[in-house]
Short mmCIF file of C-alpha atoms in Angstrom, two decimals:
data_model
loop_
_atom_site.label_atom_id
_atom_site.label_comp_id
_atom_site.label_asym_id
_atom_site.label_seq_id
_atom_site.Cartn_x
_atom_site.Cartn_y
_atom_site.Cartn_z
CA UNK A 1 -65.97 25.46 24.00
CA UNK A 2 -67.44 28.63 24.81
CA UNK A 3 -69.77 28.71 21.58
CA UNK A 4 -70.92 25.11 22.88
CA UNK A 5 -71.72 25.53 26.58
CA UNK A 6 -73.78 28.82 25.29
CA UNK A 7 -75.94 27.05 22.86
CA UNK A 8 -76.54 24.33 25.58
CA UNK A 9 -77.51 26.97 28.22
CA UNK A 10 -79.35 29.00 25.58
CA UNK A 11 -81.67 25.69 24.45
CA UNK A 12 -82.52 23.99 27.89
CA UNK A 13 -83.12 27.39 30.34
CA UNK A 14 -83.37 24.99 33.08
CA UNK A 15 -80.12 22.71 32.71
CA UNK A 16 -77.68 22.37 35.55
CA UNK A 17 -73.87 22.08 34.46
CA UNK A 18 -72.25 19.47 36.60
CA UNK A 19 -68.97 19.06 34.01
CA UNK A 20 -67.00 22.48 34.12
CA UNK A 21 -63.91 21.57 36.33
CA UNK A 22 -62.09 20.18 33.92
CA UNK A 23 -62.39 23.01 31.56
CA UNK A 24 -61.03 25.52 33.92
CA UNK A 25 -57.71 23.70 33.72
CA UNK A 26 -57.27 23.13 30.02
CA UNK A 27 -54.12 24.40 28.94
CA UNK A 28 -55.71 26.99 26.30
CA UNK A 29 -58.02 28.44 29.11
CA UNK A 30 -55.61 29.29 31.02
CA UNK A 31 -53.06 30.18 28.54
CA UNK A 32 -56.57 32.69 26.92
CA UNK A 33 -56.55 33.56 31.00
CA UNK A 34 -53.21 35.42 31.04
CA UNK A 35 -53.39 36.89 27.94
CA UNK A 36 -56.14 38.31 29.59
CA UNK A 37 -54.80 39.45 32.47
CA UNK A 38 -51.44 40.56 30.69
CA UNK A 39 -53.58 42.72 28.09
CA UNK A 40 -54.98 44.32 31.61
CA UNK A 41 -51.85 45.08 32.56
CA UNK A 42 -52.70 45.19 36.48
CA UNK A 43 -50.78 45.89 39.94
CA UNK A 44 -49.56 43.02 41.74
CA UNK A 45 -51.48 41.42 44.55
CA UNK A 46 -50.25 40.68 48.22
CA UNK A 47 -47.08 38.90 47.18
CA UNK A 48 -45.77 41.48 45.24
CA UNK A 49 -45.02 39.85 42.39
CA UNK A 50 -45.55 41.62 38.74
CA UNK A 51 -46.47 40.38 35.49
CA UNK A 52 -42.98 41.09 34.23
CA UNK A 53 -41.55 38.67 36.91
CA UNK A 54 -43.79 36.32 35.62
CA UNK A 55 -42.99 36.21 32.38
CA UNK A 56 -39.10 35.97 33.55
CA UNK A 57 -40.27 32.86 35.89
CA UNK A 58 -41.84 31.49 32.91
CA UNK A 59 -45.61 31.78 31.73
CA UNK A 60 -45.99 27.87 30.60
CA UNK A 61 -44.28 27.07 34.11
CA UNK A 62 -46.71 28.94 36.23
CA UNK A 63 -49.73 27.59 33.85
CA UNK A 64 -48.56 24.63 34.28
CA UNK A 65 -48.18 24.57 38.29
CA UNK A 66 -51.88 26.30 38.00
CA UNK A 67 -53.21 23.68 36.30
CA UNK A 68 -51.84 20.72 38.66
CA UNK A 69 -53.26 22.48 41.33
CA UNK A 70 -56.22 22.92 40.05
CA UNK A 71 -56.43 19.11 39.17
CA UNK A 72 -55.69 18.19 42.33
CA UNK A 73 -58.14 20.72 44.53
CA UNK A 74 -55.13 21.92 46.27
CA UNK A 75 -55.42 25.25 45.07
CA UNK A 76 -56.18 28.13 47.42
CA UNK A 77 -56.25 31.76 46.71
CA UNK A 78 -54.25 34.18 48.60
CA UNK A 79 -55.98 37.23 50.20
CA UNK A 80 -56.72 40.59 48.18
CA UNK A 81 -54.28 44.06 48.69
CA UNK A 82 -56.71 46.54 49.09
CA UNK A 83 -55.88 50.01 47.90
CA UNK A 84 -58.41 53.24 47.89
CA UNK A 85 -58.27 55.34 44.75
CA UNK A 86 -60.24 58.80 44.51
CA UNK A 87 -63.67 58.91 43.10
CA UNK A 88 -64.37 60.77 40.11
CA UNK A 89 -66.14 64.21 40.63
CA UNK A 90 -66.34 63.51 44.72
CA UNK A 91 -63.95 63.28 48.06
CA UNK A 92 -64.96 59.93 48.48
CA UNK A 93 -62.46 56.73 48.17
CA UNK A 94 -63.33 53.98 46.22
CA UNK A 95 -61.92 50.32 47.43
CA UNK A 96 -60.30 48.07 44.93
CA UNK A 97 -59.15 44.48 46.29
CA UNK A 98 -56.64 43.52 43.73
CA UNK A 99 -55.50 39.34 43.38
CA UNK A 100 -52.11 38.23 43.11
CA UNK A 101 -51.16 37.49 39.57
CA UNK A 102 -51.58 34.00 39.70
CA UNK A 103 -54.93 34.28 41.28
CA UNK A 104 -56.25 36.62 38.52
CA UNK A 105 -55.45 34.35 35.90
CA UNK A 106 -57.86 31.32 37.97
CA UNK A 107 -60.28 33.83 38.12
CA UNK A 108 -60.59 34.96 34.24
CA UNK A 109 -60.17 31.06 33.67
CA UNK A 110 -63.91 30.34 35.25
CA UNK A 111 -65.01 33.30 33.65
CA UNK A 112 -64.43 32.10 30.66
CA UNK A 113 -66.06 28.94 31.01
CA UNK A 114 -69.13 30.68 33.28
CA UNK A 115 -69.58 33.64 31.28
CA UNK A 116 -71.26 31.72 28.20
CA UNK A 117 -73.53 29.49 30.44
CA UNK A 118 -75.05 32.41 31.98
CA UNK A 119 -75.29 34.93 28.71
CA UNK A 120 -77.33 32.42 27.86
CA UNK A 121 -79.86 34.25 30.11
CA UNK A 122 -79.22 37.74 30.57
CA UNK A 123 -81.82 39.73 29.36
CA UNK A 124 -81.54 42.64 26.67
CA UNK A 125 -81.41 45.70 29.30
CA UNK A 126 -78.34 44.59 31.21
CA UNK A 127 -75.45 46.13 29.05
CA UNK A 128 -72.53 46.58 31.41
CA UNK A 129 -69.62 43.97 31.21
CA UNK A 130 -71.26 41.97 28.89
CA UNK A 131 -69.74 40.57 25.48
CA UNK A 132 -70.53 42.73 22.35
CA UNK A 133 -72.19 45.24 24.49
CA UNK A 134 -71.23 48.46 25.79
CA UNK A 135 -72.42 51.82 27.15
CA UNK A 136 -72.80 53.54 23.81
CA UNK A 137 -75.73 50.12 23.09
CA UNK A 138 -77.40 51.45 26.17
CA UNK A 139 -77.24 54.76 25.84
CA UNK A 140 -79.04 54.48 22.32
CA UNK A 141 -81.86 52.56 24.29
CA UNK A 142 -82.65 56.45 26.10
CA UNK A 143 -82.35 57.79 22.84
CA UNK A 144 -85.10 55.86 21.31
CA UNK A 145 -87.60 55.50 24.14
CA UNK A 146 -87.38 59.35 24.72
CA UNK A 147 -88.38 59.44 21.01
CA UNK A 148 -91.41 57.24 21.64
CA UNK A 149 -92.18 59.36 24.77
CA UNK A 150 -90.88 57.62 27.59
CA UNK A 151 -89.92 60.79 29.40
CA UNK A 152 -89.91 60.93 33.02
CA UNK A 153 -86.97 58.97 34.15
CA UNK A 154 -85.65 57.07 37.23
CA UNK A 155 -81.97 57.33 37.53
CA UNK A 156 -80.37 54.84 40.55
CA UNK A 157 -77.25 53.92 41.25
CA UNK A 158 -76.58 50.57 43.54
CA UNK A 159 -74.89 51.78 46.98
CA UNK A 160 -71.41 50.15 47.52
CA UNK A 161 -73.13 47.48 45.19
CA UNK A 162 -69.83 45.18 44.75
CA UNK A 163 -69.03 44.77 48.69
CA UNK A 164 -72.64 44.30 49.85
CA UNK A 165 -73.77 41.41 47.78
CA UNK A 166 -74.49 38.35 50.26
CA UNK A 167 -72.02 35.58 49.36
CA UNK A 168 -74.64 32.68 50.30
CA UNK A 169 -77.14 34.54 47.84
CA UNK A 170 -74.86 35.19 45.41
CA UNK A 171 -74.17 31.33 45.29
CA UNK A 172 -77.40 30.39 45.40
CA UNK A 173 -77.97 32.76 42.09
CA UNK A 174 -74.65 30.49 40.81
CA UNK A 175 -76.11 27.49 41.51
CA UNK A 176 -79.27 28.01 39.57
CA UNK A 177 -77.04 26.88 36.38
CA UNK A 178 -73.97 25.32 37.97
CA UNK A 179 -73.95 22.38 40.00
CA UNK A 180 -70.08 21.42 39.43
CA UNK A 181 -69.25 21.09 43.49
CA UNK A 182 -65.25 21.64 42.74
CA UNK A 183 -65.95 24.58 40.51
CA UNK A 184 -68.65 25.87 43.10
CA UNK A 185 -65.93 25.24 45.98
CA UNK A 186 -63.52 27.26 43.84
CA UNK A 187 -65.92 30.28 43.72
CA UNK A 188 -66.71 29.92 47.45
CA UNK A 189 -62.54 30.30 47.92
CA UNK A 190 -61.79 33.30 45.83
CA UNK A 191 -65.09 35.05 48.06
CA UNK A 192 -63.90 34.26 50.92
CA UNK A 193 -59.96 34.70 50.25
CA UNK A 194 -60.28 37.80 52.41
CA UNK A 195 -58.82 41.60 52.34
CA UNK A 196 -55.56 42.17 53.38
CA UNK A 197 -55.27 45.91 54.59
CA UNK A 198 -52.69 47.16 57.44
CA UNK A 199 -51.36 43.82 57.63
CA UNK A 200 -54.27 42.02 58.64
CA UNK A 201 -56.45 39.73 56.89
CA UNK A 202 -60.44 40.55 57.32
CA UNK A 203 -62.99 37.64 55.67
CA UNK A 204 -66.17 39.22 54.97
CA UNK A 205 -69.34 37.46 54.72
CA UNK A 206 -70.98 40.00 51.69
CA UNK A 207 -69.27 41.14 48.44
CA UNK A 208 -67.33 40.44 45.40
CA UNK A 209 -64.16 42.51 45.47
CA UNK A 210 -64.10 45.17 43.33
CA UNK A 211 -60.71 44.76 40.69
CA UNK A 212 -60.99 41.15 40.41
CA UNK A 213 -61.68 39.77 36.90
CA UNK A 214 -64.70 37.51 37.86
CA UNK A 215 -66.25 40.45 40.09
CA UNK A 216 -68.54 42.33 37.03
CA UNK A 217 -69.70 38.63 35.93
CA UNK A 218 -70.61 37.90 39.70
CA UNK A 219 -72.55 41.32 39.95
CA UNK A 220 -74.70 40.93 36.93
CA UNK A 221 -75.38 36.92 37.62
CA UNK A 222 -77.03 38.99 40.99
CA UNK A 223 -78.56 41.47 39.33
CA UNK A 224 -80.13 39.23 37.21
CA UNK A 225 -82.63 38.80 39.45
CA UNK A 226 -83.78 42.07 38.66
CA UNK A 227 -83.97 41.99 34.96
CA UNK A 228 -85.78 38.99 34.66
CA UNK A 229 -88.90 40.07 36.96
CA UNK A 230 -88.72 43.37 36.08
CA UNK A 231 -92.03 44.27 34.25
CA UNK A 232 -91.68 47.07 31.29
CA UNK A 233 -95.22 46.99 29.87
CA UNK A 234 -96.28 48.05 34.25
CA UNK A 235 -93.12 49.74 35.26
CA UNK A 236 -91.06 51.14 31.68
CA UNK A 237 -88.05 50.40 30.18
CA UNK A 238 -85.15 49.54 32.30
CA UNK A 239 -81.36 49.83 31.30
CA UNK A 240 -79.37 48.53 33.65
CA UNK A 241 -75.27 49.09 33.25
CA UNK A 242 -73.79 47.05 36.03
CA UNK A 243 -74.94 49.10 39.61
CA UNK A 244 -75.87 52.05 37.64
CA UNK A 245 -79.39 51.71 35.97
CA UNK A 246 -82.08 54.19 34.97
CA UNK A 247 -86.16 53.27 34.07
CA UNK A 248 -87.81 55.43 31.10
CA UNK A 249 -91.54 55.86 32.12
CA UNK A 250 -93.83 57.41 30.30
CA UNK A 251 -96.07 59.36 33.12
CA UNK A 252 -94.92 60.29 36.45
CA UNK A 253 -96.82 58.01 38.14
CA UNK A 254 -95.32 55.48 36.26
CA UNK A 255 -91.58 56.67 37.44
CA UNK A 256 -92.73 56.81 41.02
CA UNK A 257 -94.30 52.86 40.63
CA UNK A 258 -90.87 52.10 39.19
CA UNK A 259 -88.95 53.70 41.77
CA UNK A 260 -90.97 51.84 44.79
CA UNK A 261 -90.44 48.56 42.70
CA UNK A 262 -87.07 49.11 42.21
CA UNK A 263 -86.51 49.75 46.01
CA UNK A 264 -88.53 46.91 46.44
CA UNK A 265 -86.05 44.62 44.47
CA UNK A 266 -83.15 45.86 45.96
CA UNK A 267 -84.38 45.14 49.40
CA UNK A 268 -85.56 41.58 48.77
CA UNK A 269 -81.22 41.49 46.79
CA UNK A 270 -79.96 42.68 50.18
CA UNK A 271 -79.14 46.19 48.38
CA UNK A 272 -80.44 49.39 48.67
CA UNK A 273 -80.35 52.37 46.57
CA UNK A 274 -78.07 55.40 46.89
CA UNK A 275 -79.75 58.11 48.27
CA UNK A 276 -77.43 61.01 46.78
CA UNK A 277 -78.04 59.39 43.08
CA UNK A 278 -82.00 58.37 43.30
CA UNK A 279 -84.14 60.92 41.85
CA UNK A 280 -86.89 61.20 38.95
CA UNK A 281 -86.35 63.53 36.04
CA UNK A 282 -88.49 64.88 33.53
CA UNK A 283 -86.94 65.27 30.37
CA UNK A 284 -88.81 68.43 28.85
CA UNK A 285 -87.64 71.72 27.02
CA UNK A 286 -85.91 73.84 28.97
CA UNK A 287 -86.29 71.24 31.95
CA UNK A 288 -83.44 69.55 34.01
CA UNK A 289 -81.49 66.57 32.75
CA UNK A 290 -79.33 63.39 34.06
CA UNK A 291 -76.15 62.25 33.74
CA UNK A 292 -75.69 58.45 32.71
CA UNK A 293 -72.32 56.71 31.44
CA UNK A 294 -70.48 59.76 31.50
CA UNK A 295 -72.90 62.00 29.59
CA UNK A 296 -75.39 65.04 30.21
CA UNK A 297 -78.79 63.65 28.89
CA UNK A 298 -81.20 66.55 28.51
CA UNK A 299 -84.40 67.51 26.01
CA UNK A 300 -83.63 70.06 23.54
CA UNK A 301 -85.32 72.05 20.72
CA UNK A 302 -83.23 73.14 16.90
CA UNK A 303 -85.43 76.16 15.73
CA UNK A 304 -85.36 75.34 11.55
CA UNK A 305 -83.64 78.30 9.38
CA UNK A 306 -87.21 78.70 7.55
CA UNK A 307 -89.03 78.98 10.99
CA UNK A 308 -91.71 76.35 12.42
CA UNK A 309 -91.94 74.61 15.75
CA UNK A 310 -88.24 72.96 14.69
CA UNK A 311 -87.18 69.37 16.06
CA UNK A 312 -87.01 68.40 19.37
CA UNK A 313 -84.65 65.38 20.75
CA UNK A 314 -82.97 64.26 23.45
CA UNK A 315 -79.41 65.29 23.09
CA UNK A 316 -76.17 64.27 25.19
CA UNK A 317 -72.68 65.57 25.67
CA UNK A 318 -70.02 65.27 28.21
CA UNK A 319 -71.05 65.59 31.72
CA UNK A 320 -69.73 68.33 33.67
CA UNK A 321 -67.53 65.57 36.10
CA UNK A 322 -66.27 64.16 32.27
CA UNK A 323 -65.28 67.23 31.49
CA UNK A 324 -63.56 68.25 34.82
CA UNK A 325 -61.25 64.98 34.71
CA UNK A 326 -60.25 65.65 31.64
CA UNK A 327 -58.89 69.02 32.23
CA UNK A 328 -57.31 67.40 35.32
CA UNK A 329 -55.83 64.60 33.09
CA UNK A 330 -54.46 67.30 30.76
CA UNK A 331 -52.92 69.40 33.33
CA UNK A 332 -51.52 66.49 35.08
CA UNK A 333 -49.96 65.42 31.59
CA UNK A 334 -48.65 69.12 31.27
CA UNK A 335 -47.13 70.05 34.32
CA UNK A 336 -44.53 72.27 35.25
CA UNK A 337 -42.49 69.36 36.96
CA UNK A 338 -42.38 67.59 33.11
CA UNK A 339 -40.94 70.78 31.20
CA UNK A 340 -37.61 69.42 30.96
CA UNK A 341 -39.68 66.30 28.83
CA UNK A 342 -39.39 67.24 24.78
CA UNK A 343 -42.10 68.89 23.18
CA UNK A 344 -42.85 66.08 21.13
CA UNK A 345 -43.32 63.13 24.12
CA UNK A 346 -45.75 65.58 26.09
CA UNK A 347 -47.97 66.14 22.68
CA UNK A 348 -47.69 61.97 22.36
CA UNK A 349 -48.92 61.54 25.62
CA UNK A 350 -51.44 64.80 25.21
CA UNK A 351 -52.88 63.06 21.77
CA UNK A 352 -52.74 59.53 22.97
CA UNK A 353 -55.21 60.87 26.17
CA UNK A 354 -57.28 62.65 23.95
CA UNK A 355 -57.78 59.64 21.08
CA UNK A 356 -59.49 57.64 24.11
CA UNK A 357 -61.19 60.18 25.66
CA UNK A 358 -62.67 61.40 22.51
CA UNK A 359 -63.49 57.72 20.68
CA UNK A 360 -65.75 57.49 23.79
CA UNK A 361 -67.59 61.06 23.78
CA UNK A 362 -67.71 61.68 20.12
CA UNK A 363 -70.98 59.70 19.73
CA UNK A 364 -72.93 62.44 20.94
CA UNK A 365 -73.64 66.24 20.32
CA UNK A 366 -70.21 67.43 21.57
CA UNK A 367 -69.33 69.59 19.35
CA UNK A 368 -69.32 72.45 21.90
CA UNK A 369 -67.25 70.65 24.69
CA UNK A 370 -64.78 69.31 22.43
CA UNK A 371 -63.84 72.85 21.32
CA UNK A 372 -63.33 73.70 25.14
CA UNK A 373 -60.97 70.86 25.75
CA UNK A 374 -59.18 71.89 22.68
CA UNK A 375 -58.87 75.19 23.31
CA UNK A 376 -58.20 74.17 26.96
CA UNK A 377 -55.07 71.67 25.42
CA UNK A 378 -53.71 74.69 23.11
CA UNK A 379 -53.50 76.96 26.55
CA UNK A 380 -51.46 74.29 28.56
CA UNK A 381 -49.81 73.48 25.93
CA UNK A 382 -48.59 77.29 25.33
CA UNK A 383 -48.23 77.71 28.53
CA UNK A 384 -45.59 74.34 28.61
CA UNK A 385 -43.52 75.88 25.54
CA UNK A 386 -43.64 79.87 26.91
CA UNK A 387 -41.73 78.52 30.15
CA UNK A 388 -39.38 76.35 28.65
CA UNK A 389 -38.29 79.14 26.83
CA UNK A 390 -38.90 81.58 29.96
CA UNK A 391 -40.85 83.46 27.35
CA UNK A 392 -44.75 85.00 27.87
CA UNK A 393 -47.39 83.30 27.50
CA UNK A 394 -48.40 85.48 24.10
CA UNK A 395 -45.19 83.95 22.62
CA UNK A 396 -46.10 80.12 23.37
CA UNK A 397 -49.37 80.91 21.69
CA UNK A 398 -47.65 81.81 18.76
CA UNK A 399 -45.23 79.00 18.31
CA UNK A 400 -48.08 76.88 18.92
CA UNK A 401 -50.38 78.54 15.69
CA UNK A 402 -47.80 79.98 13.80
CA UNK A 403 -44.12 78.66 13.91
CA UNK A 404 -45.28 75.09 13.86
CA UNK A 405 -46.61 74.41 10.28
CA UNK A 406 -48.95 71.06 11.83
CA UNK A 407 -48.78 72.75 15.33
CA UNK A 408 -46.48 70.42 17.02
CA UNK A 409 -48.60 67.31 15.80
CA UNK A 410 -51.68 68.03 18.17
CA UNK A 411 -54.77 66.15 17.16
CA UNK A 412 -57.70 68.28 16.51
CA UNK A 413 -61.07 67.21 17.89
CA UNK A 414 -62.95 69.22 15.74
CA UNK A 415 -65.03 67.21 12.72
CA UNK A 416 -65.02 64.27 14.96
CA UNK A 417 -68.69 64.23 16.18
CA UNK A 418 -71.41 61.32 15.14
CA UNK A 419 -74.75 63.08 16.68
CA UNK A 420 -77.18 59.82 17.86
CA UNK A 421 -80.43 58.99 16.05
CA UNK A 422 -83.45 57.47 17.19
CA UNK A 423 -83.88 53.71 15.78
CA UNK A 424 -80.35 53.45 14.16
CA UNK A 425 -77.33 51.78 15.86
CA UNK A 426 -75.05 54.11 16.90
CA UNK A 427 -72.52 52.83 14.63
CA UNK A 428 -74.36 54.50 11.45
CA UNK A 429 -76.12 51.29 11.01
CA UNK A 430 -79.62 50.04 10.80
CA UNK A 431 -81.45 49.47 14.16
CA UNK A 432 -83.12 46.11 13.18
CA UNK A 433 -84.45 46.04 16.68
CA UNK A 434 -85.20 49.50 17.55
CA UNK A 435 -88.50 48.80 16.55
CA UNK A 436 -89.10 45.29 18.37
CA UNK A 437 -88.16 47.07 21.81
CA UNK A 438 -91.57 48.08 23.25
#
């Protein structure tokens, strides 16, 4: 189904879809839909109810109740619990607005019919929430056009991007490609479901909430807008990552153009730019860098061994905020309140942190920041087995190196690193496009 209503899409740019409602309810949609949302493994919404009480309730029963209502047009979202988690690296709160099971299955139901219809047209530098794309794809886009010279940069980030999008706008964008009224009525409903937060339910008129599964789809159907205007030959190369986007220019004037164009955008979206996160770097030797997707992007020199001017590149690593959360990940993981916890499920826990955290960061040049967090995981690690024995610290350190012949089954970081190269897929394959992108 999907492969079909993307091919359609993809060979008439201009087609309307006026037959989706009955997809939404087909039984293996929905039955794709909470496998889905049971992979995610969410909270539960306003009426409390879990995925495991669910499953005891009966999966097939609630699809099946789904689908009826569906059918019928008698289904109606309930509103959103809205909880505030911290913000990586700042004091600020983000909001999440998290459905009720049942609602977060309807919702990764139309995205699975809508997503298809409108890959069709997203253009090659939106890479965030997209299938078969991901950061690492757009980070190798900097790596290139910093080879080719595009060196003064725009970095941007959308402000409060998910909860300021105009719902009438954001439906218009929709109904370029969808003219299905139930399925459009059923978008219009999960908008406007509402926040629930201190008891009280608050409709807003602007924004997709942030934690539902249709939200990233909504966002970059908006953006959209954007990417398809957006001129690289006049204003460089944008790569756009959901709110969070950056424009490789190759003169300053250039980045300032692209910076008054992107404002420009924004404004005519509704949006604006964040202030505190809008600035234009020049990458240069010994110059300032940016951080983008988690890394430290800056322009570095390698002397060779036999002398000469050496190679210069544009290298990344983990940004200091990366870093910071994952020493506060690790010290959560190995605090004094778990040493009554065996050795062995705190190093599981330790190792099954750092296999994530380092499958993400190892396509870089980290060599040098993956040593730290290793040596930073040996220390509270010491530390954990010194106080369980109410020994010093000295003696943890040498149970940890010594005593233990594969040192309590701690995964070592080191040898792990792919560094990036211009023109080949970060992967360790061919770039058959690297060259096309101009």
């Amino acid at each position: 189904m999907q492969h079909a209503l993307y091919r359609a899409a993809k060979a008439d740019p201009g087609r309307r879809f006026h037959a989706l409602r009955d997809k939404v309810f087909r039984g293996d949609v929905l039955w794709r839909a909470w496998v889905a949302v049971r992979t995610n493994n969410g909270a539960p919404g306003v009426d409390s109810t879990t995925l495991a009480q669910v499953e005891e309730y009966g999966v097939d029963r609630l699809l099946d109740e789904l689908a009826v209502q569906l059918r019928e047009g008698t289904y109606r979202p309930l509103p959103l619990r809205r909880v505030f988690i911290p913000k990586p690296g700042s004091d600020e709160q983000r909001p999440l607005s998290i459905p009720a099971v049942a609602d977060r299955i309807v919702q990764s139901a139309c995205k699975l019919v809508l997503e298809p219809i409108f890959e069709a047209d997203m253009m090659d530098c939106s890479f965030g929430f997209r299938p078969k794309r991901g950061p690492h794809d757009a980070l190798q886009v900097l790596v290139d056009e910093a080879w080719r010279g595009r060196r003064w940069v725009v970095e941007t980030d959308v402000a409060n991007c998910f909860s300021a999008i105009p719902h009438e706008e954001l439906m218009q964008a929709v109904e370029e490609r969808v003219s299905d009224q139930a399925v459009l009525k059923l978008l219009r409903a999960m908008l406007r479901a509402g926040v629930m937060s201190d008891g009280k339910v608050r409709r807003e008129v602007a924004g997709t909430p942030q934690g539902g599964p249709i939200s990233p789809l909504m966002c970059n159907v908006y953006l959209h807008r954007i990417d398809r205007v957006w001129d690289v030959r006049e204003h460089g190369v944008l790569v756009r990552f959901a709110d969070d986007a950056v424009v490789m220019c190759r003169s300053k004037q250039q980045a300032e153009a692209a910076l008054a164009r992107l404002r420009q955008l924004l404004g005519e979206l509704g949006l604006e730019a964040k202030a505190a996160k809008t600035r234009i770097v020049h990458l240069t030797e010994g110059g300032e860098g940016l951080d983008f997707l988690g890394f430290h992007h800056r322009w570095v020199r390698v002397k060779r061994r036999s002398g000469g001017p050496g190679v210069a590149f544009l290298a990344r690593w983990p940004a200091d905020k990366a870093m910071q959360r994952a020493r506060d990940r690790i010290r959560e993981l190995t605090r004094r309140s778990r040493l009554l916890l065996p050795i062995e499920v705190i190093v599981d826990e330790v190792n099954r942190f750092l296999r994530g955290w380092s499958a993400y960061f190892r396509f870089g040049n980290s060599a040098v920041r993956f040593g730290k967090i290793e040596h930073y995981v040996w220390t509270r690690m010491a530390l954990v087995i010194a106080k369980r024995h109410k020994r010093s610290h000295r003696y943890g350190w040498s149970v940890l190196s010594y005593q233990s012949p594969d040192h309590f089954g701690l995964v070592s970081l080191s040898g792990t690193v792919v560094a990036p190269r211009p023109f080949k897929d970060w992967r360790d394959k061919p770039n058959a496009g690297g060259e096309r992108r101009r």
